[in-house]
Structures are given as structure tokens and as C-alpha cells.
PDB file of C-alpha atoms and ligand atoms in Angstrom:
ATOM      1  CA  MET A  19     -33.282  12.509  68.819  1.00 42.00           C
ATOM      2  CA  GLN A  20     -32.873  14.070  65.582  1.00 47.00           C
ATOM      3  CA  PRO A  21     -29.537  12.359  64.613  1.00 47.00           C
ATOM      4  CA  MET A  22     -30.810   9.496  64.934  1.00 46.00           C
ATOM      5  CA  ALA A  23     -34.200   9.818  63.021  1.00 45.00           C
ATOM      6  CA  SER A  24     -32.447  11.372  60.238  1.00 47.00           C
ATOM      7  CA  PHE A  25     -30.675   8.006  60.373  1.00 43.00           C
ATOM      8  CA  PHE A  26     -33.448   5.936  60.144  1.00 43.00           C
ATOM      9  CA  LYS A  27     -34.783   8.160  57.361  1.00 46.00           C
ATOM     10  CA  VAL A  28     -31.575   8.031  55.220  1.00 44.00           C
ATOM     11  CA  ASN A  29     -30.916   4.323  55.894  1.00 45.00           C
ATOM     12  CA  LEU A  30     -34.636   3.560  54.588  1.00 42.00           C
ATOM     13  CA  LEU A  31     -34.273   5.838  51.717  1.00 43.00           C
ATOM     14  CA  LEU A  32     -31.084   3.510  50.989  1.00 41.00           C
ATOM     15  CA  LYS A  33     -33.090   0.750  51.363  1.00 43.00           C
ATOM     16  CA  VAL A  34     -35.693   1.859  49.042  1.00 40.00           C
ATOM     17  CA  LEU A  35     -33.124   3.053  46.768  1.00 42.00           C
ATOM     18  CA  VAL A  36     -31.451  -0.128  46.786  1.00 41.00           C
ATOM     19  CA  SER A  37     -34.887  -2.578  45.745  1.00 42.00           C
ATOM     20  CA  VAL A  38     -35.616  -0.186  43.228  1.00 42.00           C
ATOM     21  CA  PHE A  39     -32.253  -0.644  41.328  1.00 45.00           C
ATOM     22  CA  VAL A  40     -32.346  -4.775  41.852  1.00 42.00           C
ATOM     23  CA  ALA A  41     -35.762  -4.584  40.672  1.00 46.00           C
ATOM     24  CA  SER A  42     -35.595  -2.267  37.578  1.00 47.00           C
ATOM     25  CA  SER A  43     -32.143  -3.577  36.773  1.00 49.00           C
ATOM     26  CA  ALA A  44     -33.185  -7.398  37.026  1.00 55.00           C
ATOM     27  CA  GLU A  45     -35.483  -7.838  33.993  1.00 80.00           C
ATOM     28  CA  THR A  46     -33.970  -9.710  30.954  1.00 90.00           C
ATOM     29  CA  CYS A  47     -34.857 -11.368  27.792  1.00 93.00           C
ATOM     30  CA  SER A  48     -35.843 -14.499  29.450  1.00 88.00           C
ATOM     31  CA  ASN A  49     -38.555 -12.609  31.777  1.00 88.00           C
ATOM     32  CA  SER A  50     -39.903  -9.579  30.084  1.00 92.00           C
ATOM     33  CA  THR A  51     -43.462  -9.626  29.589  1.00 93.00           C
ATOM     34  CA  PHE A  52     -45.101  -7.217  27.675  1.00 95.00           C
ATOM     35  CA  SER A  53     -48.554  -5.082  27.718  1.00 93.00           C
ATOM     36  CA  LEU A  54     -51.657  -5.918  25.216  1.00 93.00           C
ATOM     37  CA  ASN A  55     -50.492  -9.597  25.600  1.00 92.00           C
ATOM     38  CA  ARG A  56     -47.741  -8.260  23.223  1.00 95.00           C
ATOM     39  CA  VAL A  57     -44.593 -11.746  22.318  1.00 96.00           C
ATOM     40  CA  TYR A  58     -41.503 -11.765  20.529  1.00 96.00           C
ATOM     41  CA  ASN A  59     -40.212 -14.835  19.779  1.00 95.00           C
ATOM     42  CA  SER A  60     -36.687 -13.282  19.412  1.00 96.00           C
ATOM     43  CA  CYS A  61     -34.588 -11.077  21.892  1.00 96.00           C
ATOM     44  CA  SER A  62     -31.155 -10.091  22.455  1.00 95.00           C
ATOM     45  CA  ASP A  63     -29.825  -8.844  25.916  1.00 96.00           C
ATOM     46  CA  LEU A  64     -27.869  -5.541  24.826  1.00 95.00           C
ATOM     47  CA  PRO A  65     -24.901  -4.364  26.613  1.00 95.00           C
ATOM     48  CA  TYR A  66     -25.192  -1.165  28.570  1.00 94.00           C
ATOM     49  CA  PHE A  67     -28.158   0.555  29.866  1.00 94.00           C
ATOM     50  CA  GLY A  68     -29.949  -2.808  31.157  1.00 94.00           C
ATOM     51  CA  ALA A  69     -31.101  -2.281  27.885  1.00 96.00           C
ATOM     52  CA  HIS A  70     -32.581  -5.435  25.835  1.00 96.00           C
ATOM     53  CA  LEU A  71     -34.359  -5.493  21.932  1.00 97.00           C
ATOM     54  CA  HIS A  72     -37.346  -8.266  21.121  1.00 97.00           C
ATOM     55  CA  TRP A  73     -38.579  -8.593  17.903  1.00 97.00           C
ATOM     56  CA  ASN A  74     -41.036 -10.895  15.491  1.00 97.00           C
ATOM     57  CA  TYR A  75     -39.706 -10.727  11.941  1.00 97.00           C
ATOM     58  CA  ILE A  76     -42.328 -11.105   9.719  1.00 96.00           C
ATOM     59  CA  PRO A  77     -40.745 -12.342   6.388  1.00 95.00           C
ATOM     60  CA  SER A  78     -44.199 -12.098   4.039  1.00 96.00           C
ATOM     61  CA  LEU A  79     -43.611  -8.207   4.499  1.00 96.00           C
ATOM     62  CA  ARG A  80     -39.960  -7.931   5.342  1.00 96.00           C
ATOM     63  CA  LYS A  81     -41.056  -6.247   8.147  1.00 97.00           C
ATOM     64  CA  VAL A  82     -40.014  -6.255  12.047  1.00 98.00           C
ATOM     65  CA  SER A  83     -41.828  -5.847  15.416  1.00 98.00           C
ATOM     66  CA  ILE A  84     -39.785  -4.857  17.890  1.00 98.00           C
ATOM     67  CA  ALA A  85     -39.680  -3.974  21.806  1.00 98.00           C
ATOM     68  CA  TYR A  86     -36.966  -1.604  22.798  1.00 98.00           C
ATOM     69  CA  ARG A  87     -36.667  -1.921  26.434  1.00 97.00           C
ATOM     70  CA  ALA A  88     -34.468  -0.207  28.801  1.00 97.00           C
ATOM     71  CA  ARG A  89     -33.739   1.328  32.199  1.00 96.00           C
ATOM     72  CA  GLN A  90     -34.347   4.813  32.338  1.00 96.00           C
ATOM     73  CA  ILE A  91     -35.423   7.489  34.846  1.00 96.00           C
ATOM     74  CA  SER A  92     -38.445   9.459  34.801  1.00 95.00           C
ATOM     75  CA  THR A  93     -36.963  12.560  33.165  1.00 96.00           C
ATOM     76  CA  GLY A  94     -34.581  10.718  30.796  1.00 97.00           C
ATOM     77  CA  TRP A  95     -35.183   9.566  27.178  1.00 97.00           C
ATOM     78  CA  ILE A  96     -34.347   6.194  25.466  1.00 97.00           C
ATOM     79  CA  ALA A  97     -33.601   5.588  21.125  1.00 97.00           C
ATOM     80  CA  TRP A  98     -32.780   2.945  19.721  1.00 98.00           C
ATOM     81  CA  ALA A  99     -32.078   3.141  15.763  1.00 97.00           C
ATOM     82  CA  ILE A 100     -31.218   1.412  12.180  1.00 97.00           C
ATOM     83  CA  ASN A 101     -28.347   2.791  10.486  1.00 97.00           C
ATOM     84  CA  PRO A 102     -28.706   1.724   7.059  1.00 96.00           C
ATOM     85  CA  THR A 103     -25.414   3.484   5.460  1.00 95.00           C
ATOM     86  CA  GLY A 104     -23.160   2.881   8.398  1.00 94.00           C
ATOM     87  CA  THR A 105     -21.990   2.050  11.830  1.00 94.00           C
ATOM     88  CA  GLY A 106     -22.733   4.469  15.250  1.00 91.00           C
ATOM     89  CA  MET A 107     -24.532   7.552  15.270  1.00 92.00           C
ATOM     90  CA  VAL A 108     -24.761   9.586  12.322  1.00 94.00           C
ATOM     91  CA  GLY A 109     -26.842   8.257   9.557  1.00 95.00           C
ATOM     92  CA  SER A 110     -29.294   6.406  12.060  1.00 96.00           C
ATOM     93  CA  GLN A 111     -32.600   5.999  11.581  1.00 97.00           C
ATOM     94  CA  ALA A 112     -33.933   6.271  15.236  1.00 97.00           C
ATOM     95  CA  LEU A 113     -37.078   6.466  16.846  1.00 98.00           C
ATOM     96  CA  VAL A 114     -37.182   8.270  20.808  1.00 98.00           C
ATOM     97  CA  ALA A 115     -39.070   8.219  23.835  1.00 98.00           C
ATOM     98  CA  PHE A 116     -39.603   9.832  26.657  1.00 98.00           C
ATOM     99  CA  ARG A 117     -42.159  11.210  29.061  1.00 96.00           C
ATOM    100  CA  ASN A 118     -43.557  14.536  28.623  1.00 90.00           C
ATOM    101  CA  ASP A 119     -44.725  17.185  31.269  1.00 85.00           C
ATOM    102  CA  ASN A 120     -47.975  15.828  31.604  1.00 88.00           C
ATOM    103  CA  GLY A 121     -46.688  11.870  32.640  1.00 90.00           C
ATOM    104  CA  SER A 122     -47.782  10.760  29.158  1.00 95.00           C
ATOM    105  CA  MET A 123     -44.859   9.378  26.774  1.00 97.00           C
ATOM    106  CA  THR A 124     -43.948  10.692  23.932  1.00 98.00           C
ATOM    107  CA  VAL A 125     -42.281   8.618  20.806  1.00 98.00           C
ATOM    108  CA  TYR A 126     -41.634   9.235  17.481  1.00 98.00           C
ATOM    109  CA  PRO A 127     -39.219   8.662  14.641  1.00 98.00           C
ATOM    110  CA  THR A 128     -36.326  10.889  13.739  1.00 97.00           C
ATOM    111  CA  SER A 129     -33.168  10.614  11.503  1.00 96.00           C
ATOM    112  CA  ILE A 130     -29.568  11.528  12.928  1.00 95.00           C
ATOM    113  CA  THR A 131     -27.994  13.466  10.384  1.00 93.00           C
ATOM    114  CA  SER A 132     -25.184  14.974  12.309  1.00 91.00           C
ATOM    115  CA  TYR A 133     -23.543  14.701  16.013  1.00 92.00           C
ATOM    116  CA  ASN A 134     -25.639  17.687  16.946  1.00 91.00           C
ATOM    117  CA  PRO A 135     -29.238  16.692  15.645  1.00 92.00           C
ATOM    118  CA  SER A 136     -32.430  18.422  15.969  1.00 93.00           C
ATOM    119  CA  MET A 137     -33.975  15.395  17.616  1.00 94.00           C
ATOM    120  CA  LEU A 138     -37.591  16.424  16.344  1.00 95.00           C
ATOM    121  CA  PRO A 139     -39.961  14.225  14.824  1.00 97.00           C
ATOM    122  CA  GLY A 140     -38.772  13.264  11.191  1.00 96.00           C
ATOM    123  CA  GLU A 141     -39.133  10.878   8.334  1.00 95.00           C
ATOM    124  CA  LEU A 142     -37.227   8.169   8.069  1.00 96.00           C
ATOM    125  CA  SER A 143     -35.464   5.931   5.030  1.00 95.00           C
ATOM    126  CA  PHE A 144     -37.762   3.036   5.507  1.00 95.00           C
ATOM    127  CA  GLN A 145     -41.449   2.930   7.319  1.00 97.00           C
ATOM    128  CA  VAL A 146     -42.695   2.747  10.681  1.00 97.00           C
ATOM    129  CA  SER A 147     -45.815   2.398  12.047  1.00 97.00           C
ATOM    130  CA  ASN A 148     -47.543   1.278  15.405  1.00 97.00           C
ATOM    131  CA  ILE A 149     -45.304   3.274  17.335  1.00 98.00           C
ATOM    132  CA  SER A 150     -46.094   3.577  20.678  1.00 98.00           C
ATOM    133  CA  ALA A 151     -44.387   3.624  24.038  1.00 98.00           C
ATOM    134  CA  GLU A 152     -44.347   3.242  27.715  1.00 97.00           C
ATOM    135  CA  TYR A 153     -42.874   3.603  31.245  1.00 97.00           C
ATOM    136  CA  LYS A 154     -43.171   0.585  34.063  1.00 95.00           C
ATOM    137  CA  HIS A 155     -41.450  -0.330  36.668  1.00 93.00           C
ATOM    138  CA  ASN A 156     -38.211   2.254  36.054  1.00 95.00           C
ATOM    139  CA  GLU A 157     -38.225   0.726  32.130  1.00 96.00           C
ATOM    140  CA  MET A 158     -39.097   2.593  29.081  1.00 97.00           C
ATOM    141  CA  THR A 159     -40.370   0.402  26.204  1.00 97.00           C
ATOM    142  CA  ILE A 160     -40.772   1.691  22.181  1.00 98.00           C
ATOM    143  CA  TYR A 161     -42.977  -0.373  20.181  1.00 98.00           C
ATOM    144  CA  ALA A 162     -43.081  -0.260  16.518  1.00 98.00           C
ATOM    145  CA  ILE A 163     -43.271  -2.040  13.328  1.00 98.00           C
ATOM    146  CA  VAL A 164     -39.878  -1.221  11.227  1.00 97.00           C
ATOM    147  CA  GLY A 165     -39.623  -1.601   7.021  1.00 94.00           C
ATOM    148  CA  PRO A 166     -40.084  -2.935   5.113  1.00 96.00           C
ATOM    149  CA  LEU A 167     -36.096  -4.011   5.424  1.00 94.00           C
ATOM    150  CA  GLU A 168     -35.191  -2.965   1.212  1.00 92.00           C
ATOM    151  CA  ASN A 169     -31.272  -4.297   2.746  1.00 93.00           C
ATOM    152  CA  GLY A 170     -31.935  -7.159   4.157  1.00 94.00           C
ATOM    153  CA  THR A 171     -32.738  -8.299   7.648  1.00 95.00           C
ATOM    154  CA  ILE A 172     -28.627  -7.947   8.914  1.00 97.00           C
ATOM    155  CA  VAL A 173     -28.541  -4.248  10.187  1.00 96.00           C
ATOM    156  CA  ASN A 174     -26.342  -2.072  12.181  1.00 96.00           C
ATOM    157  CA  HIS A 175     -28.177  -0.788  15.424  1.00 97.00           C
ATOM    158  CA  VAL A 176     -27.441   1.950  17.974  1.00 97.00           C
ATOM    159  CA  TRP A 177     -29.201   2.201  21.049  1.00 97.00           C
ATOM    160  CA  GLN A 178     -28.430   5.331  23.320  1.00 96.00           C
ATOM    161  CA  ALA A 179     -30.167   7.162  26.843  1.00 96.00           C
ATOM    162  CA  GLY A 180     -29.714  10.868  28.006  1.00 96.00           C
ATOM    163  CA  ASN A 181     -30.701  11.614  31.148  1.00 96.00           C
ATOM    164  CA  SER A 182     -32.420  15.048  30.425  1.00 96.00           C
ATOM    165  CA  VAL A 183     -35.556  16.600  28.141  1.00 95.00           C
ATOM    166  CA  SER A 184     -36.341  20.297  27.721  1.00 94.00           C
ATOM    167  CA  SER A 185     -38.898  21.516  26.334  1.00 93.00           C
ATOM    168  CA  ASN A 186     -39.924  17.757  24.852  1.00 93.00           C
ATOM    169  CA  ILE A 187     -36.325  17.725  23.240  1.00 94.00           C
ATOM    170  CA  PRO A 188     -33.970  14.933  24.000  1.00 95.00           C
ATOM    171  CA  GLN A 189     -30.632  17.012  25.291  1.00 95.00           C
ATOM    172  CA  ILE A 190     -27.277  15.340  24.729  1.00 91.00           C
ATOM    173  CA  HIS A 191     -26.578  12.050  25.767  1.00 91.00           C
ATOM    174  CA  SER A 192     -23.063  11.559  28.307  1.00 90.00           C
ATOM    175  CA  MET A 193     -19.979  10.714  26.428  1.00 89.00           C
ATOM    176  CA  SER A 194     -18.577   8.387  28.697  1.00 91.00           C
ATOM    177  CA  SER A 195     -17.886   4.609  26.996  1.00 92.00           C
ATOM    178  CA  SER A 196     -21.151   2.914  27.395  1.00 92.00           C
ATOM    179  CA  HIS A 197     -22.773   5.331  25.397  1.00 91.00           C
ATOM    180  CA  LEU A 198     -20.060   5.777  22.528  1.00 92.00           C
ATOM    181  CA  GLN A 199     -20.230   1.644  22.723  1.00 94.00           C
ATOM    182  CA  SER A 200     -23.807   1.015  22.234  1.00 94.00           C
ATOM    183  CA  MET A 201     -24.113  -0.422  18.792  1.00 95.00           C
ATOM    184  CA  GLY A 202     -24.223  -3.567  16.744  1.00 96.00           C
ATOM    185  CA  LYS A 203     -25.374  -5.526  14.342  1.00 96.00           C
ATOM    186  CA  ILE A 204     -28.148  -7.963  14.376  1.00 96.00           C
ATOM    187  CA  ASP A 205     -29.922 -10.350  12.207  1.00 96.00           C
ATOM    188  CA  PHE A 206     -33.583 -10.322  12.292  1.00 96.00           C
ATOM    189  CA  GLN A 207     -34.210 -13.828  10.745  1.00 93.00           C
ATOM    190  CA  LYS A 208     -32.023 -15.357  14.110  1.00 81.00           C
ATOM    191  CA  ALA A 209     -33.856 -16.616  16.972  1.00 64.00           C
TER     192      ALA A 209
HETATM  193  C1  NAG B 306     -35.265 -12.093  35.155  1.00 66.89           C
HETATM  194  O1  NAG B 306     -33.964 -13.200  35.348  1.00 66.89           O
HETATM  195  C2  NAG B 306     -33.056 -13.098  36.084  1.00 66.89           C
HETATM  196  C3  NAG B 306     -31.887 -13.539  35.313  1.00 66.89           C
HETATM  197  O2  NAG B 306     -32.114 -14.019  34.232  1.00 66.89           O
HETATM  198  C4  NAG B 306     -33.015 -13.143  37.650  1.00 66.89           C
HETATM  199  O3  NAG B 306     -31.998 -12.438  37.864  1.00 66.89           O
HETATM  200  C5  NAG B 306     -34.223 -11.352  37.640  1.00 66.89           C
HETATM  201  O4  NAG B 306     -34.630 -11.844  39.175  1.00 66.89           O
HETATM  202  C6  NAG B 306     -35.556 -12.297  36.997  1.00 66.89           C
HETATM  203  N1  NAG B 306     -36.557 -11.308  36.839  1.00 66.89           N
HETATM  204  C7  NAG B 306     -37.938 -10.953  37.434  1.00 66.89           C
HETATM  205  C8  NAG B 306     -38.702  -9.501  37.165  1.00 66.89           C
HETATM  206  O5  NAG B 306     -37.822 -12.207  37.359  1.00 66.89           O
HETATM  207  C1  NAG B 307     -30.397   0.567   1.808  1.00 66.89           C
HETATM  208  O1  NAG B 307     -29.270   0.774   1.881  1.00 66.89           O
HETATM  209  C2  NAG B 307     -28.831   1.822   0.839  1.00 66.89           C
HETATM  210  C3  NAG B 307     -27.340   2.128   0.270  1.00 66.89           C
HETATM  211  O2  NAG B 307     -26.621   1.899   1.487  1.00 66.89           O
HETATM  212  C4  NAG B 307     -29.429   3.549   1.408  1.00 66.89           C
HETATM  213  O3  NAG B 307     -28.962   4.336   1.049  1.00 66.89           O
HETATM  214  C5  NAG B 307     -30.465   3.012   2.054  1.00 66.89           C
HETATM  215  O4  NAG B 307     -31.210   3.862   2.329  1.00 66.89           O
HETATM  216  C6  NAG B 307     -31.114   1.808   2.790  1.00 66.89           C
HETATM  217  N1  NAG B 307     -32.345   1.659   2.567  1.00 66.89           N
HETATM  218  C7  NAG B 307     -33.143   1.306   4.042  1.00 66.89           C
HETATM  219  C8  NAG B 307     -34.705   0.985   3.439  1.00 66.89           C
HETATM  220  O5  NAG B 307     -32.648   1.692   4.684  1.00 66.89           O
HETATM  221  C1  NAG B 308     -49.148  15.872  27.031  1.00 66.89           C
HETATM  222  O1  NAG B 308     -48.534  16.564  25.971  1.00 66.89           O
HETATM  223  C2  NAG B 308     -48.305  16.325  24.868  1.00 66.89           C
HETATM  224  C3  NAG B 308     -47.312  16.865  24.726  1.00 66.89           C
HETATM  225  O2  NAG B 308     -47.463  18.206  24.379  1.00 66.89           O
HETATM  226  C4  NAG B 308     -49.618  15.871  24.023  1.00 66.89           C
HETATM  227  O3  NAG B 308     -49.223  15.255  22.894  1.00 66.89           O
HETATM  228  C5  NAG B 308     -50.186  14.659  24.716  1.00 66.89           C
HETATM  229  O4  NAG B 308     -51.597  14.813  23.934  1.00 66.89           O
HETATM  230  C6  NAG B 308     -50.381  15.540  26.397  1.00 66.89           C
HETATM  231  N1  NAG B 308     -50.923  14.197  26.851  1.00 66.89           N
HETATM  232  C7  NAG B 308     -52.579  14.554  27.372  1.00 66.89           C
HETATM  233  C8  NAG B 308     -53.137  13.442  28.355  1.00 66.89           C
HETATM  234  O5  NAG B 308     -52.805  15.305  27.976  1.00 66.89           O
HETATM  235  C1  NAG B 309     -50.948  -2.219  13.482  1.00 66.89           C
HETATM  236  O1  NAG B 309     -51.882  -0.914  13.629  1.00 66.89           O
HETATM  237  C2  NAG B 309     -52.958  -1.680  12.416  1.00 66.89           C
HETATM  238  C3  NAG B 309     -53.902  -0.082  12.525  1.00 66.89           C
HETATM  239  O2  NAG B 309     -54.438   0.268  14.224  1.00 66.89           O
HETATM  240  C4  NAG B 309     -53.625  -2.441  13.211  1.00 66.89           C
HETATM  241  O3  NAG B 309     -54.737  -2.848  12.014  1.00 66.89           O
HETATM  242  C5  NAG B 309     -52.916  -3.720  13.620  1.00 66.89           C
HETATM  243  O4  NAG B 309     -53.341  -4.633  13.845  1.00 66.89           O
HETATM  244  C6  NAG B 309     -51.262  -3.501  14.249  1.00 66.89           C
HETATM  245  N1  NAG B 309     -50.319  -4.059  13.594  1.00 66.89           N
HETATM  246  C7  NAG B 309     -50.176  -5.282  15.031  1.00 66.89           C
HETATM  247  C8  NAG B 309     -49.261  -5.819  14.568  1.00 66.89           C
HETATM  248  O5  NAG B 309     -49.935  -4.346  15.821  1.00 66.89           O
END
């Protein structure tokens, strides 16, 4: 009786986990929808972390309105950054988001000045406005308007994810290859 009951419980748990994983890994550029009727004309499915970056470039302002979305567990954090001075982590001008102890999302800009950054809120080398974040269907999303982009629309960007946040400070991410390769070049003027 007991082993059978446990078997069914484990089996059910596995099914729930599988369905959660399938549901949460399914969203891509082609079928993402956003709260507040936000619509983005451009999108890039990024390798690693089930991430995708959506954007609208506003040429008159040289600003880009972005939505960065990635799969994540509730205790984790996500970040998306432009690196205006190089490639990779150091020098990145980042937006980071995670879920608070009280269940609401926290999101802020933070400048990554070293391989051991404070991850505390700070100023970036470009303006950021209309910043917000949400957590739905096992995905975290950062919304923001960045710019003016003084150095043009082609930028090096970096995206990252970590499993833990302690006292509202995102903790170090894994050093596995995906976490070291999650960077690229993007042209905001391309659809
Ligand atoms: C989104 O599209 C992908 C393929 O592009 C598909 O596998 C997935 O089921 C779709 N997800 C939703 C939530 O519609
Ligand atoms: C533009 O590029 C310069 C030189 O690489 C850099 O110092 C500066 O931070 C960049 N400006 C912005 C707004 O990113
Ligand atoms: C949740 O906690 C954060 C950080 O301490 C705080 O800024 C925010 O106002 C809190 N939200 C609610 C709904 O209590
Ligand atoms: C950005 O925020 C301002 C002030 O809240 C608002 O007036 C404006 O419509 C927002 N812009 C976008 C594109 O959401």
C-alpha cells in the first residue's frame, strides 16, 4: 500500500514537472505576448536560458524599447546588458531582475565593473527609463527603454541567469559553458 501510494505520488510529481518544463520552455519569439498590450516589432531568440529579446527601435530618439524574457525559477535572477566598451561581462551596463521575499519583482540597472560586481543598483553609461519586470509561467521579463544609443544601433550584448538571490542581492552565476557564452552582437535597426 505505502510503496504503491508513493509510486503514484512520485509519478504525479514527475508528470507535473515535465508539463511545467514543456510549458515553460515552449515560448519563443514567434508566440510571446506581453502585458499592457505591449507589442514589439523585432525579436531575437537567444541561445541559452530559453531567452529571447524583443525590441522596438525609435529612430527619432535613438532609443530602444526592449523586453528581455528568459526561463527562470522563482528564487533565481535574470540580467540583460549592453557592453559599450567591449564584449563579455566586465563593462556591461546591465538590467537585473529577481523576485523579492514578498513575491513582487525587483528590477534595476547595475554596472558590472569587475568579475566580482556588487550587483547593487547604480547608474549606467546611458539612460534607462520605464523599467519594470514580471514573473509569469516560469519566465521572468525585464521591460525598459534604453538610450539615446550614442554609439549607434549595433551593440554587444550579454545576458545572464543565476539560481539564487540572498538579502535581495543576486548571487554568483554558474560558470558552466552556457553562462560563459551568453553574449553576442545585435543591430537594433534590423527587424
Ligand atoms: C510557441 O512556438 C513554438 C515553436 O515555434 C512551439 O513549439 C510552442 O508550442 C509554442 N508555444 C506556445 C505557448 O504557443
Ligand atoms: C560610446 O563608446 C565609448 C567608447 O567606447 C564609451 O566609453 C561610451 O560609454 C559609449 N557610450 C554609451 C552611451 O554607451
Ligand atoms: C517588496 O519588497 C521590496 C524590497 O524590500 C519593496 O521595495 C517593495 O515595496 C515590497 N513590495 C510590497 C508589495 O510589499
Ligand atoms: C514611459 O513612461 C512615461 C512616464 O511614465 C510614459 O508617459 C510613457 O508613455 C512611457 N513610454 C512607453 C513607451 O511606455
